[in-house]
């Protein structure tokens, strides 16, 4: 559940989630087609993972394709799917060699069978790695996640494994596709919205929105986001003076 343990001002967030937005605008500003922006965005993903490993971030969750992104023009959707597949193929070995454990979260059954197979392969290859947990949100929606958790609990009640009284924040949380709360949520591209990303898991996240478009987001940009996080006071409902006392061990 939500940890109320307080982090020192210099603590690196354990779990960083990123809404990687702005690829289309990046391309359009250069007179290029949107797909070129997605290609440039894929390179920025590699840079972010490298920097996350260097900083000692434990979990990085990247929003790659939302449950709403199917509404885009068909050509853009298929280019994105192609790019995702190529990226997994190209990066699997390096991710594995760097101790990254890859998981894909989202409604995978709606993806092409070949992509599902690739996902299963990279998840299996990297399952034993512990340096960085990398979650790729693909066909993911926060509402979908909540509904599938409800369904899982309902099923356990139907089979007699649980009773309605067993439904708690904790048992619900444990059925989500991602069971780690987000410490820092980053959104590139300047929009101040969550776009159906991790609704439950962001209940107490710090939000960092930057106008930088995703293809321009490099290691130094991630460092700036972390520095912002380190200046925040995470109160979890308490008062500042309570936190200060806590810190001084009073
Ligand atoms: C984010 O960039 C990538 C995906 C949603 C897949 P966009 O494609 O949304 O870029 P903008 O917001 O149109 O600039
Ligand atoms: C959010 O970006 C989804 C991803 C980054 C994958 P969108 O560009 O789809 O979000 P909206 O439509 O501006 O809210
Ligand atoms: Mg966008």
Coordinates of N, CA and C and ligand atoms in Angstrom, one line a residue:
X1 N 0.8 -1.2 0.0 CA 0.0 0.0 0.0 C 0.9 1.3 0.0
X2 N 0.2 2.4 0.0 CA 0.9 3.7 0.0 C 1.9 3.7 1.2
X3 N 3.2 3.9 0.9 CA 4.1 4.0 1.9 C 4.1 5.4 2.5
X4 N 4.0 5.4 3.9 CA 4.1 6.7 4.5 C 5.5 7.0 5.0
X5 N 6.4 6.1 4.7 CA 7.8 6.4 5.2 C 8.3 7.6 4.4
X6 N 9.0 8.5 5.1 CA 9.4 9.7 4.6 C 10.8 9.6 3.9
X7 N 10.9 10.2 2.8 CA 12.2 10.1 2.1 C 13.0 11.4 2.4
X8 N 14.3 11.2 2.5 CA 15.2 12.3 2.7 C 15.1 13.2 1.5
X9 N 15.5 14.5 1.6 CA 15.4 15.4 0.5 C 16.2 15.0 -0.7
X10 N 17.2 14.2 -0.4 CA 18.1 13.8 -1.5 C 17.8 12.5 -2.1
X11 N 16.6 11.9 -1.6 CA 16.3 10.5 -2.1 C 15.9 10.5 -3.6
X12 N 16.4 9.5 -4.2 CA 16.0 9.2 -5.6 C 14.6 8.5 -5.5
X13 N 13.7 9.0 -6.3 CA 12.4 8.3 -6.3 C 12.5 6.8 -6.7
X14 N 11.8 6.0 -6.0 CA 11.9 4.5 -6.3 C 11.2 4.2 -7.6
X15 N 10.0 4.9 -7.8 CA 9.2 4.5 -9.0 C 8.9 5.8 -9.8
X16 N 9.4 5.9 -11.0 CA 9.2 7.0 -11.9 C 8.3 6.5 -13.0
X17 N 7.2 7.3 -13.3 CA 6.4 6.9 -14.5 C 6.4 8.1 -15.4
X18 N 6.4 7.8 -16.7 CA 6.5 8.9 -17.7 C 5.4 8.8 -18.8
X19 N 4.7 9.9 -18.9 CA 3.8 10.1 -20.1 C 4.6 10.7 -21.2
X20 N 5.0 9.9 -22.1 CA 6.0 10.4 -23.2 C 5.2 11.0 -24.3
X21 N 5.0 12.3 -24.1 CA 4.1 13.0 -25.1 C 4.8 14.1 -25.9
X22 N 4.4 14.3 -27.1 CA 4.9 15.4 -27.9 C 5.7 14.9 -29.1
X23 N 5.6 13.7 -29.4 CA 6.3 13.2 -30.6 C 5.8 13.8 -31.9
X24 N 4.5 13.9 -32.0 CA 3.8 14.4 -33.2 C 4.2 15.9 -33.4
X25 N 4.1 16.7 -32.3 CA 4.5 18.1 -32.4 C 6.0 18.3 -32.8
X26 N 6.8 17.4 -32.3 CA 8.2 17.5 -32.5 C 8.5 17.3 -34.0
X27 N 7.8 16.4 -34.6 CA 7.9 16.1 -36.1 C 7.3 17.3 -36.9
X28 N 6.1 17.7 -36.5 CA 5.4 18.7 -37.3 C 6.2 20.0 -37.3
X29 N 6.9 20.3 -36.2 CA 7.7 21.5 -36.1 C 8.9 21.5 -37.1
X30 N 9.2 20.3 -37.5 CA 10.4 20.1 -38.4 C 9.9 19.8 -39.8
X31 N 8.6 20.0 -40.0 CA 8.0 19.7 -41.4 C 8.1 18.2 -41.7
X32 N 8.1 17.4 -40.7 CA 8.2 15.9 -41.0 C 6.8 15.3 -40.6
X33 N 6.6 14.1 -41.1 CA 5.4 13.4 -40.8 C 5.5 12.9 -39.3
X34 N 4.4 12.7 -38.7 CA 4.3 12.4 -37.2 C 5.1 11.1 -36.9
X35 N 5.2 10.2 -37.8 CA 5.9 8.9 -37.5 C 7.4 9.1 -37.2
X36 N 7.9 10.2 -37.9 CA 9.3 10.5 -37.6 C 9.5 10.9 -36.2
X37 N 8.5 11.5 -35.6 CA 8.6 11.9 -34.2 C 8.5 10.7 -33.3
X38 N 7.8 9.7 -33.7 CA 7.7 8.5 -32.9 C 9.1 7.8 -33.0
X39 N 9.7 7.8 -34.2 CA 11.0 7.2 -34.3 C 12.0 7.9 -33.4
X40 N 12.0 9.2 -33.4 CA 12.9 10.0 -32.5 C 12.6 9.7 -31.1
X41 N 11.3 9.5 -30.8 CA 10.9 9.2 -29.4 C 11.4 7.9 -28.9
X42 N 11.5 6.9 -29.8 CA 12.1 5.6 -29.4 C 13.5 5.8 -29.0
X43 N 14.3 6.7 -29.6 CA 15.7 6.9 -29.2 C 15.7 7.5 -27.8
X44 N 14.8 8.4 -27.5 CA 14.7 9.0 -26.2 C 14.4 8.0 -25.1
X45 N 13.7 7.0 -25.5 CA 13.4 5.9 -24.5 C 14.7 5.3 -24.0
X46 N 15.6 5.0 -25.0 CA 16.8 4.3 -24.6 C 17.6 5.3 -23.7
X47 N 17.7 6.6 -24.0 CA 18.4 7.5 -23.1 C 17.8 7.5 -21.7
X48 N 16.5 7.5 -21.6 CA 15.9 7.6 -20.3 C 16.2 6.3 -19.5
X49 N 16.1 5.2 -20.1 CA 16.4 3.9 -19.4 C 17.9 3.9 -18.9
X50 N 18.8 4.4 -19.8 CA 20.2 4.4 -19.4 C 20.4 5.3 -18.2
X51 N 19.8 6.5 -18.2 CA 19.9 7.4 -17.1 C 19.2 6.9 -15.8
X52 N 18.1 6.2 -16.0 CA 17.4 5.7 -14.8 C 18.3 4.6 -14.1
X53 N 18.9 3.8 -14.9 CA 19.8 2.8 -14.3 C 21.0 3.5 -13.6
X54 N 21.5 4.5 -14.2 CA 22.7 5.3 -13.6 C 22.3 5.9 -12.3
X55 N 21.1 6.4 -12.2 CA 20.6 7.2 -11.0 C 20.2 6.2 -9.9
X56 N 20.0 4.9 -10.2 CA 19.6 4.0 -9.2 C 18.1 4.0 -9.0
X57 N 17.3 4.5 -10.0 CA 15.8 4.4 -9.9 C 15.5 2.9 -10.0
X58 N 14.6 2.4 -9.2 CA 14.3 1.0 -9.1 C 13.2 0.6 -10.1
X59 N 12.2 1.4 -10.4 CA 11.2 1.1 -11.3 C 10.9 2.3 -12.2
X60 N 10.8 2.0 -13.5 CA 10.5 3.0 -14.5 C 9.3 2.5 -15.3
X61 N 8.2 3.3 -15.3 CA 7.0 2.8 -16.1 C 6.8 3.9 -17.2
X62 N 6.8 3.4 -18.4 CA 6.6 4.3 -19.6 C 5.3 4.1 -20.3
X63 N 4.6 5.2 -20.6 CA 3.3 5.1 -21.3 C 3.6 5.1 -22.8
X64 N 3.5 4.0 -23.4 CA 3.9 3.9 -24.8 C 2.7 4.0 -25.8
X65 N 1.5 3.4 -25.3 CA 0.3 3.4 -26.2 C -0.9 3.3 -25.3
X66 N -1.8 4.2 -25.3 CA -2.9 4.2 -24.4 C -4.1 3.5 -25.1
X67 N -5.0 3.1 -24.2 CA -6.2 2.4 -24.7 C -7.0 3.3 -25.7
X68 N -6.8 4.6 -25.6 CA -7.5 5.6 -26.5 C -6.7 5.8 -27.8
X69 N -5.4 5.4 -27.8 CA -4.6 5.7 -29.0 C -5.0 5.0 -30.2
X70 N -5.9 3.9 -30.1 CA -6.4 3.2 -31.2 C -7.3 4.1 -32.1
X71 N -7.7 5.2 -31.5 CA -8.6 6.2 -32.3 C -7.8 7.0 -33.3
X72 N -6.5 6.9 -33.3 CA -5.7 7.6 -34.3 C -5.8 7.1 -35.6
X73 N -5.3 7.8 -36.7 CA -5.4 7.3 -38.0 C -4.7 5.9 -38.1
X74 N -5.3 5.0 -38.9 CA -4.9 3.7 -39.0 C -3.4 3.5 -39.3
X75 N -2.9 4.4 -40.2 CA -1.5 4.3 -40.6 C -0.6 4.7 -39.4
X76 N -1.0 5.6 -38.6 CA -0.2 6.0 -37.4 C -0.2 4.8 -36.4
X77 N -1.3 4.2 -36.2 CA -1.4 3.1 -35.2 C -0.5 2.0 -35.7
X78 N -0.6 1.7 -37.0 CA 0.3 0.5 -37.4 C 1.7 0.9 -37.4
X79 N 2.1 2.1 -37.7 CA 3.5 2.5 -37.6 C 4.0 2.4 -36.1
X80 N 3.1 2.8 -35.2 CA 3.5 2.7 -33.8 C 3.7 1.3 -33.4
X81 N 2.8 0.4 -33.8 CA 2.9 -1.0 -33.4 C 4.2 -1.6 -34.0
X82 N 4.5 -1.2 -35.3 CA 5.7 -1.7 -35.9 C 7.0 -1.2 -35.2
X83 N 6.9 0.0 -34.8 CA 8.0 0.6 -34.1 C 8.3 -0.1 -32.7
X84 N 7.1 -0.4 -32.0 CA 7.2 -1.0 -30.7 C 7.9 -2.4 -30.9
X85 N 7.4 -3.1 -31.9 CA 8.0 -4.4 -32.2 C 9.5 -4.4 -32.6
X86 N 9.8 -3.4 -33.4 CA 11.3 -3.2 -33.8 C 12.1 -2.9 -32.6
X87 N 11.6 -2.0 -31.7 CA 12.3 -1.6 -30.5 C 12.6 -2.7 -29.6
X88 N 11.5 -3.6 -29.4 CA 11.7 -4.7 -28.5 C 12.8 -5.6 -29.1
X89 N 12.7 -5.9 -30.4 CA 13.7 -6.8 -31.1 C 15.1 -6.2 -30.9
X90 N 15.2 -4.9 -31.2 CA 16.6 -4.3 -31.2 C 17.2 -4.2 -29.8
X91 N 16.3 -3.9 -28.8 CA 16.8 -3.6 -27.5 C 16.9 -4.7 -26.5
X92 N 16.2 -5.8 -26.8 CA 16.1 -6.9 -25.8 C 17.4 -7.3 -25.2
X93 N 18.4 -7.6 -26.0 CA 19.7 -8.1 -25.5 C 20.4 -7.1 -24.6
X94 N 20.4 -5.8 -25.1 CA 21.1 -4.8 -24.3 C 20.4 -4.6 -22.9
X95 N 19.0 -4.6 -23.0 CA 18.3 -4.5 -21.7 C 18.7 -5.6 -20.8
X96 N 18.7 -6.8 -21.3 CA 19.0 -8.0 -20.5 C 20.5 -7.8 -19.9
X97 N 21.4 -7.5 -20.8 CA 22.8 -7.3 -20.4 C 23.0 -6.2 -19.3
X98 N 22.0 -5.3 -19.3 CA 22.1 -4.2 -18.3 C 21.3 -4.4 -17.0
X99 N 20.8 -5.7 -16.9 CA 20.1 -6.0 -15.7 C 18.7 -5.5 -15.6
X100 N 18.1 -5.2 -16.7 CA 16.7 -4.6 -16.7 C 15.7 -5.7 -16.9
X101 N 14.7 -5.7 -16.0 CA 13.6 -6.6 -16.1 C 12.4 -6.0 -16.8
X102 N 12.0 -6.5 -17.9 CA 11.0 -5.9 -18.7 C 9.6 -6.5 -18.5
X103 N 8.6 -5.7 -18.3 CA 7.2 -6.2 -18.3 C 6.3 -5.3 -19.1
X104 N 5.4 -5.8 -19.7 CA 4.4 -5.0 -20.4 C 3.1 -5.0 -19.7
X105 N 2.5 -3.9 -19.4 CA 1.2 -3.8 -18.7 C 0.2 -3.2 -19.6
X106 N -1.0 -3.8 -19.6 CA -2.1 -3.3 -20.5 C -2.8 -4.5 -21.0
X107 N -3.8 -4.3 -21.8 CA -4.6 -5.4 -22.3 C -3.9 -6.0 -23.5
X108 N -3.1 -6.9 -23.2 CA -2.2 -7.5 -24.3 C -3.0 -8.3 -25.3
X109 N -4.1 -8.9 -24.9 CA -4.9 -9.8 -25.8 C -5.3 -9.1 -27.0
X110 N -5.4 -7.8 -27.0 CA -5.8 -7.0 -28.2 C -4.7 -6.7 -29.2
X111 N -3.5 -7.1 -28.8 CA -2.3 -6.8 -29.6 C -2.1 -8.0 -30.6
X112 N -1.4 -7.7 -31.7 CA -1.2 -8.7 -32.7 C -0.5 -9.9 -32.1
X113 N -0.8 -11.2 -32.5 CA -0.2 -12.3 -31.9 C 1.3 -12.3 -31.9
X114 N 1.9 -11.8 -33.1 CA 3.4 -11.8 -33.2 C 4.0 -10.9 -32.1
X115 N 3.3 -9.8 -31.9 CA 3.8 -8.8 -30.9 C 3.6 -9.4 -29.5
X116 N 2.5 -10.1 -29.2 CA 2.3 -10.8 -27.9 C 3.4 -11.8 -27.7
X117 N 3.8 -12.5 -28.7 CA 4.9 -13.5 -28.6 C 6.2 -12.8 -28.2
X118 N 6.5 -11.7 -28.9 CA 7.8 -11.0 -28.6 C 7.8 -10.5 -27.2
X119 N 6.6 -10.0 -26.8 CA 6.5 -9.5 -25.4 C 6.8 -10.6 -24.4
X120 N 6.2 -11.8 -24.6 CA 6.4 -12.9 -23.7 C 7.8 -13.3 -23.7
X121 N 8.5 -13.2 -24.9 CA 9.9 -13.6 -24.9 C 10.8 -12.7 -24.2
X122 N 10.6 -11.4 -24.3 CA 11.5 -10.5 -23.6 C 11.2 -10.5 -22.1
X123 N 9.9 -10.7 -21.7 CA 9.6 -10.8 -20.3 C 10.3 -12.0 -19.7
X124 N 10.3 -13.1 -20.5 CA 10.9 -14.4 -20.0 C 12.4 -14.2 -19.9
X125 N 13.0 -13.7 -20.9 CA 14.4 -13.5 -21.0 C 15.0 -12.7 -19.8
X126 N 14.2 -11.6 -19.4 CA 14.7 -10.7 -18.5 C 14.1 -10.9 -17.1
X127 N 13.3 -11.9 -16.9 CA 12.6 -12.1 -15.6 C 13.4 -12.1 -14.4
X128 N 14.7 -12.6 -14.5 CA 15.5 -12.7 -13.3 C 16.3 -11.5 -13.0
X129 N 16.2 -10.4 -13.8 CA 17.0 -9.2 -13.6 C 16.4 -8.3 -12.5
X130 N 17.3 -7.6 -11.8 CA 16.9 -6.9 -10.6 C 17.4 -5.4 -10.6
X131 N 18.2 -5.0 -11.6 CA 18.7 -3.6 -11.4 C 17.7 -2.6 -11.6
X132 N 16.9 -2.7 -12.7 CA 15.8 -1.8 -13.0 C 14.6 -2.6 -13.4
X133 N 13.4 -2.3 -12.9 CA 12.2 -2.9 -13.4 C 11.6 -1.9 -14.4
X134 N 11.5 -2.3 -15.6 CA 11.0 -1.4 -16.7 C 9.6 -2.0 -17.1
X135 N 8.6 -1.1 -16.8 CA 7.2 -1.5 -17.2 C 6.8 -0.7 -18.4
X136 N 6.4 -1.3 -19.5 CA 6.0 -0.6 -20.7 C 4.4 -0.7 -20.7
X137 N 3.8 0.4 -20.7 CA 2.3 0.4 -20.7 C 1.8 0.5 -22.1
X138 N 1.2 -0.6 -22.6 CA 0.9 -0.8 -24.0 C -0.5 -1.2 -24.1
X139 N -1.3 -0.5 -24.8 CA -2.8 -0.7 -24.7 C -3.2 -0.6 -23.3
X140 N -2.7 0.3 -22.6 CA -3.0 0.5 -21.1 C -4.0 1.7 -20.9
X141 N -4.9 1.5 -20.0 CA -5.8 2.6 -19.5 C -6.0 2.4 -18.0
X142 N -5.9 3.5 -17.3 CA -6.1 3.4 -15.9 C -7.5 2.8 -15.5
X143 N -8.5 3.2 -16.3 CA -9.9 2.7 -16.0 C -9.9 1.2 -16.3
X144 N -9.3 0.8 -17.4 CA -9.2 -0.7 -17.7 C -8.6 -1.4 -16.5
X145 N -7.5 -0.9 -16.0 CA -6.8 -1.5 -14.9 C -7.7 -1.7 -13.7
X146 N -8.4 -0.7 -13.3 CA -9.3 -0.8 -12.2 C -10.4 -1.8 -12.4
X147 N -11.0 -1.8 -13.6 CA -12.1 -2.7 -14.0 C -11.5 -4.2 -13.9
X148 N -10.3 -4.4 -14.5 CA -9.8 -5.8 -14.5 C -9.5 -6.2 -13.1
X149 N -9.1 -5.3 -12.2 CA -8.9 -5.7 -10.8 C -10.2 -6.1 -10.1
X150 N -11.3 -5.3 -10.4 CA -12.6 -5.6 -9.9 C -13.0 -7.0 -10.3
X151 N -12.8 -7.3 -11.6 CA -13.2 -8.6 -12.1 C -12.5 -9.7 -11.5
X152 N -11.2 -9.5 -11.2 CA -10.4 -10.5 -10.6 C -10.9 -10.8 -9.1
X153 N -11.2 -9.7 -8.4 CA -11.8 -9.9 -7.1 C -13.1 -10.6 -7.1
X154 N -14.0 -10.2 -8.1 CA -15.3 -10.8 -8.2 C -15.2 -12.3 -8.4
X155 N -14.2 -12.6 -9.3 CA -14.0 -14.0 -9.6 C -13.6 -14.8 -8.3
X156 N -12.7 -14.2 -7.5 CA -12.3 -14.9 -6.3 C -13.5 -15.0 -5.3
X157 N -14.4 -14.1 -5.3 CA -15.6 -14.2 -4.5 C -16.5 -15.3 -5.0
X158 N -16.6 -15.4 -6.3 CA -17.4 -16.4 -6.9 C -16.9 -17.8 -6.6
X159 N -15.6 -18.0 -6.6 CA -15.1 -19.3 -6.3 C -15.0 -19.6 -4.8
X160 N -15.3 -18.6 -4.0 CA -15.3 -18.8 -2.5 C -13.9 -18.5 -1.9
X161 N -13.0 -18.1 -2.7 CA -11.6 -17.8 -2.2 C -11.7 -16.6 -1.2
X162 N -12.6 -15.6 -1.6 CA -12.7 -14.4 -0.8 C -14.2 -14.1 -0.5
X163 N -14.4 -13.3 0.5 CA -15.8 -12.8 0.8 C -15.8 -11.3 0.5
X164 N -16.9 -10.7 0.4 CA -16.9 -9.2 0.1 C -16.2 -8.4 1.2
X165 N -16.2 -9.0 2.4 CA -15.5 -8.3 3.5 C -14.0 -8.3 3.3
X166 N -13.5 -9.2 2.5 CA -12.0 -9.2 2.2 C -11.6 -8.1 1.2
X167 N -12.5 -7.4 0.6 CA -12.1 -6.3 -0.3 C -11.7 -5.1 0.5
X168 N -10.4 -4.8 0.3 CA -9.8 -3.7 1.0 C -8.9 -3.0 0.0
X169 N -8.4 -1.8 0.4 CA -7.5 -1.1 -0.4 C -6.3 -2.0 -0.8
X170 N -5.9 -2.8 0.2 CA -4.7 -3.6 -0.1 C -5.0 -4.8 -1.1
X171 N -6.2 -5.5 -0.8 CA -6.5 -6.6 -1.7 C -6.8 -6.1 -3.1
X172 N -7.4 -4.9 -3.2 CA -7.7 -4.3 -4.5 C -6.4 -4.0 -5.3
X173 N -5.5 -3.3 -4.5 CA -4.2 -2.9 -5.1 C -3.5 -4.0 -5.7
X174 N -3.5 -5.2 -4.9 CA -2.8 -6.3 -5.4 C -3.2 -7.0 -6.7
X175 N -4.4 -6.6 -7.1 CA -5.0 -7.1 -8.4 C -4.6 -6.2 -9.5
X176 N -4.1 -5.1 -9.3 CA -3.8 -4.2 -10.4 C -2.7 -4.7 -11.3
X177 N -2.6 -4.2 -12.5 CA -1.6 -4.6 -13.4 C -0.2 -4.2 -12.9
X178 N -0.2 -3.1 -12.1 CA 1.0 -2.6 -11.6 C 0.8 -2.3 -10.1
X179 N 1.5 -3.0 -9.2 CA 1.2 -2.9 -7.8 C 2.1 -2.0 -7.0
X180 N 2.9 -1.2 -7.8 CA 3.8 -0.2 -7.1 C 3.2 1.2 -7.2
X181 N 3.1 1.9 -6.2 CA 2.7 3.3 -6.3 C 3.8 4.1 -6.9
X182 N 3.3 5.1 -7.7 CA 4.3 6.0 -8.4 C 4.8 7.1 -7.5
X183 N 6.1 7.3 -7.4 CA 6.6 8.4 -6.6 C 6.6 9.7 -7.4
X184 N 7.1 9.6 -8.6 CA 7.2 10.8 -9.5 C 6.6 10.5 -10.9
X185 N 5.6 11.3 -11.2 CA 5.0 11.2 -12.6 C 5.5 12.4 -13.4
X186 N 6.1 12.0 -14.5 CA 6.6 13.1 -15.5 C 5.7 13.1 -16.7
X187 N 5.4 14.3 -17.1 CA 4.7 14.3 -18.5 C 5.4 15.3 -19.3
X188 N 5.9 14.9 -20.5 CA 6.5 15.8 -21.4 C 5.4 16.4 -22.3
X189 N 5.8 17.5 -23.1 CA 4.8 18.0 -24.0 C 3.9 19.1 -23.4
X190 N 4.0 19.3 -22.1 CA 3.3 20.4 -21.5 C 1.8 20.3 -21.1
X191 N 1.2 19.2 -21.5 CA -0.3 19.1 -21.1 C -0.4 18.7 -19.6
X192 N -1.3 19.4 -19.0 CA -1.5 19.1 -17.5 C -2.7 18.1 -17.4
X193 N -2.5 17.0 -17.9 CA -3.6 16.0 -17.6 C -2.9 14.6 -17.6
X194 N -3.8 13.6 -17.0 CA -3.2 12.3 -16.8 C -3.6 11.3 -17.9
X195 N -4.5 11.7 -18.8 CA -4.8 10.9 -20.0 C -5.0 9.4 -19.7
X196 N -5.7 9.1 -18.6 CA -6.1 7.7 -18.3 C -4.8 6.8 -18.1
X197 N -3.8 7.4 -17.5 CA -2.6 6.6 -17.1 C -2.9 6.0 -15.8
X198 N -2.0 5.9 -14.9 CA -2.1 5.1 -13.7 C -2.9 5.8 -12.7
X199 N -4.2 5.6 -12.7 CA -5.1 6.4 -11.9 C -5.0 6.1 -10.4
X200 N -5.0 4.8 -10.1 CA -4.9 4.4 -8.7 C -3.5 4.6 -8.2
X201 N -2.5 4.2 -9.0 CA -1.1 4.2 -8.5 C -0.6 5.6 -8.4
X202 N -1.3 6.6 -8.9 CA -0.8 8.0 -8.8 C -1.5 8.8 -7.7
X203 N -2.2 8.1 -6.8 CA -2.9 8.8 -5.8 C -2.1 9.8 -5.0
X204 N -0.8 9.5 -4.8 CA 0.0 10.4 -4.0 C 1.4 10.7 -4.7
X205 N 1.3 10.7 -6.0 CA 2.6 11.0 -6.8 C 2.9 12.4 -6.8
X206 N 4.1 12.8 -7.0 CA 4.5 14.2 -7.3 C 4.4 14.3 -8.8
X207 N 3.8 15.4 -9.3 CA 3.7 15.6 -10.7 C 4.7 16.6 -11.3
X208 N 5.3 16.2 -12.4 CA 6.3 17.1 -13.0 C 5.9 17.2 -14.5
X209 N 5.5 18.4 -14.9 CA 5.1 18.6 -16.3 C 6.2 19.5 -16.9
X210 N 6.7 19.1 -18.1 CA 7.7 19.9 -18.8 C 7.2 20.2 -20.2
X211 N 7.5 21.4 -20.7 CA 7.2 21.7 -22.1 C 8.0 20.9 -23.1
X212 N 9.2 20.4 -22.6 CA 10.1 19.7 -23.5 C 9.3 18.6 -24.2
X213 N 9.5 18.4 -25.5 CA 8.8 17.4 -26.2 C 9.6 16.1 -26.0
X214 N 8.9 14.9 -26.0 CA 9.5 13.7 -25.7 C 10.8 13.4 -26.5
X215 N 10.9 13.6 -27.8 CA 12.2 13.3 -28.5 C 13.3 14.1 -28.0
X216 N 13.1 15.3 -27.3 CA 14.2 16.1 -26.8 C 14.5 15.8 -25.4
X217 N 13.8 14.9 -24.8 CA 14.0 14.6 -23.3 C 15.2 13.7 -23.2
X218 N 16.3 14.2 -22.7 CA 17.5 13.4 -22.5 C 17.8 13.1 -21.1
X219 N 19.0 12.6 -20.9 CA 19.4 12.3 -19.5 C 19.4 13.5 -18.6
X220 N 19.9 14.6 -19.1 CA 19.9 15.8 -18.3 C 18.5 16.3 -17.9
X221 N 17.5 16.1 -18.8 CA 16.1 16.4 -18.6 C 15.6 15.6 -17.5
X222 N 15.9 14.3 -17.5 CA 15.5 13.4 -16.4 C 16.1 13.8 -15.1
X223 N 17.4 14.2 -15.1 CA 18.0 14.7 -13.9 C 17.3 15.9 -13.3
X224 N 16.8 16.8 -14.2 CA 16.1 18.0 -13.8 C 14.8 17.6 -13.1
X225 N 14.1 16.6 -13.6 CA 12.9 16.2 -13.0 C 13.1 15.6 -11.6
X226 N 14.2 14.8 -11.5 CA 14.6 14.2 -10.2 C 14.9 15.3 -9.2
X227 N 15.6 16.4 -9.7 CA 16.0 17.5 -8.8 C 14.7 18.2 -8.3
X228 N 13.7 18.3 -9.2 CA 12.4 18.9 -8.8 C 11.8 18.0 -7.7
X229 N 11.8 16.7 -7.9 CA 11.2 15.8 -6.9 C 11.9 16.0 -5.6
X230 N 13.2 16.1 -5.6 CA 13.9 16.2 -4.3 C 13.7 17.5 -3.6
X231 N 13.1 18.5 -4.2 CA 12.7 19.7 -3.5 C 11.3 19.6 -3.0
X232 N 10.5 18.6 -3.3 CA 9.1 18.5 -2.8 C 9.1 18.0 -1.4
X233 N 8.1 18.4 -0.7 CA 7.8 17.9 0.6 C 6.6 17.0 0.5
X234 N 6.8 15.7 0.7 CA 5.7 14.7 0.6 C 5.0 14.6 1.9
X235 N 3.9 15.1 2.1 CA 3.2 15.2 3.4 C 2.3 14.1 3.7
X236 N 1.7 13.4 2.6 CA 0.8 12.3 2.8 C -0.3 12.7 3.8
X237 N -0.8 13.9 3.8 CA -1.9 14.3 4.6 C -1.4 14.9 6.0
X238 N -0.2 14.8 6.3 CA 0.3 15.3 7.6 C 0.7 16.8 7.4
X239 N 1.2 17.4 8.5 CA 1.6 18.8 8.4 C 3.2 18.8 8.3
X240 N 3.6 20.0 7.9 CA 5.1 20.2 7.7 C 5.8 19.9 9.1
X241 N 5.2 20.5 10.1 CA 6.0 20.4 11.4 C 6.0 18.9 11.9
X242 N 5.0 18.2 11.6 CA 5.0 16.7 12.0 C 6.2 16.1 11.2
X243 N 6.3 16.4 10.0 CA 7.4 15.8 9.2 C 8.8 16.1 9.7
X244 N 8.9 17.4 10.1 CA 10.2 17.8 10.6 C 10.5 17.1 11.9
X245 N 9.5 16.9 12.8 CA 9.8 16.2 14.0 C 10.1 14.7 13.7
X246 N 9.4 14.2 12.7 CA 9.7 12.8 12.3 C 11.2 12.6 11.9
X247 N 11.6 13.6 11.1 CA 13.0 13.6 10.6 C 14.0 13.7 11.7
X248 N 13.7 14.5 12.7 CA 14.6 14.7 13.8 C 14.5 13.6 14.8
X249 N 13.6 12.6 14.5 CA 13.5 11.5 15.4 C 12.8 11.8 16.7
X250 N 12.0 12.9 16.7 CA 11.3 13.3 18.0 C 10.0 12.5 18.0
Ligands
LIG1 C1 3.1 10.6 -27.7 O1 3.3 11.6 -28.7 C2 3.2 9.3 -28.3 C3 2.0 8.5 -28.3 C4 0.8 8.9 -27.8 C5 2.0 7.2 -28.8 P1 2.0 12.2 -29.5 O2 1.9 11.4 -30.8 O3 0.8 12.2 -28.7 O4 2.5 13.6 -29.8 P2 1.7 15.0 -29.9 O5 1.0 15.1 -28.5 O6 0.7 14.8 -31.0 O7 2.7 16.0 -30.1
LIG2 C1 -0.9 10.0 -23.7 O1 -0.7 10.9 -24.8 C2 -0.6 8.6 -24.2 C3 0.8 8.3 -24.4 C4 1.8 9.1 -24.2 C5 1.1 7.0 -24.8 P1 -1.8 11.4 -25.7 O2 -1.2 12.3 -26.7 O3 -2.5 10.2 -26.3 O4 -2.8 12.1 -24.7 P2 -4.0 13.2 -25.0 O5 -4.8 12.6 -26.1 O6 -3.3 14.4 -25.4 O7 -4.7 13.3 -23.7
LIG3 MG1 0.0 13.6 -27.5

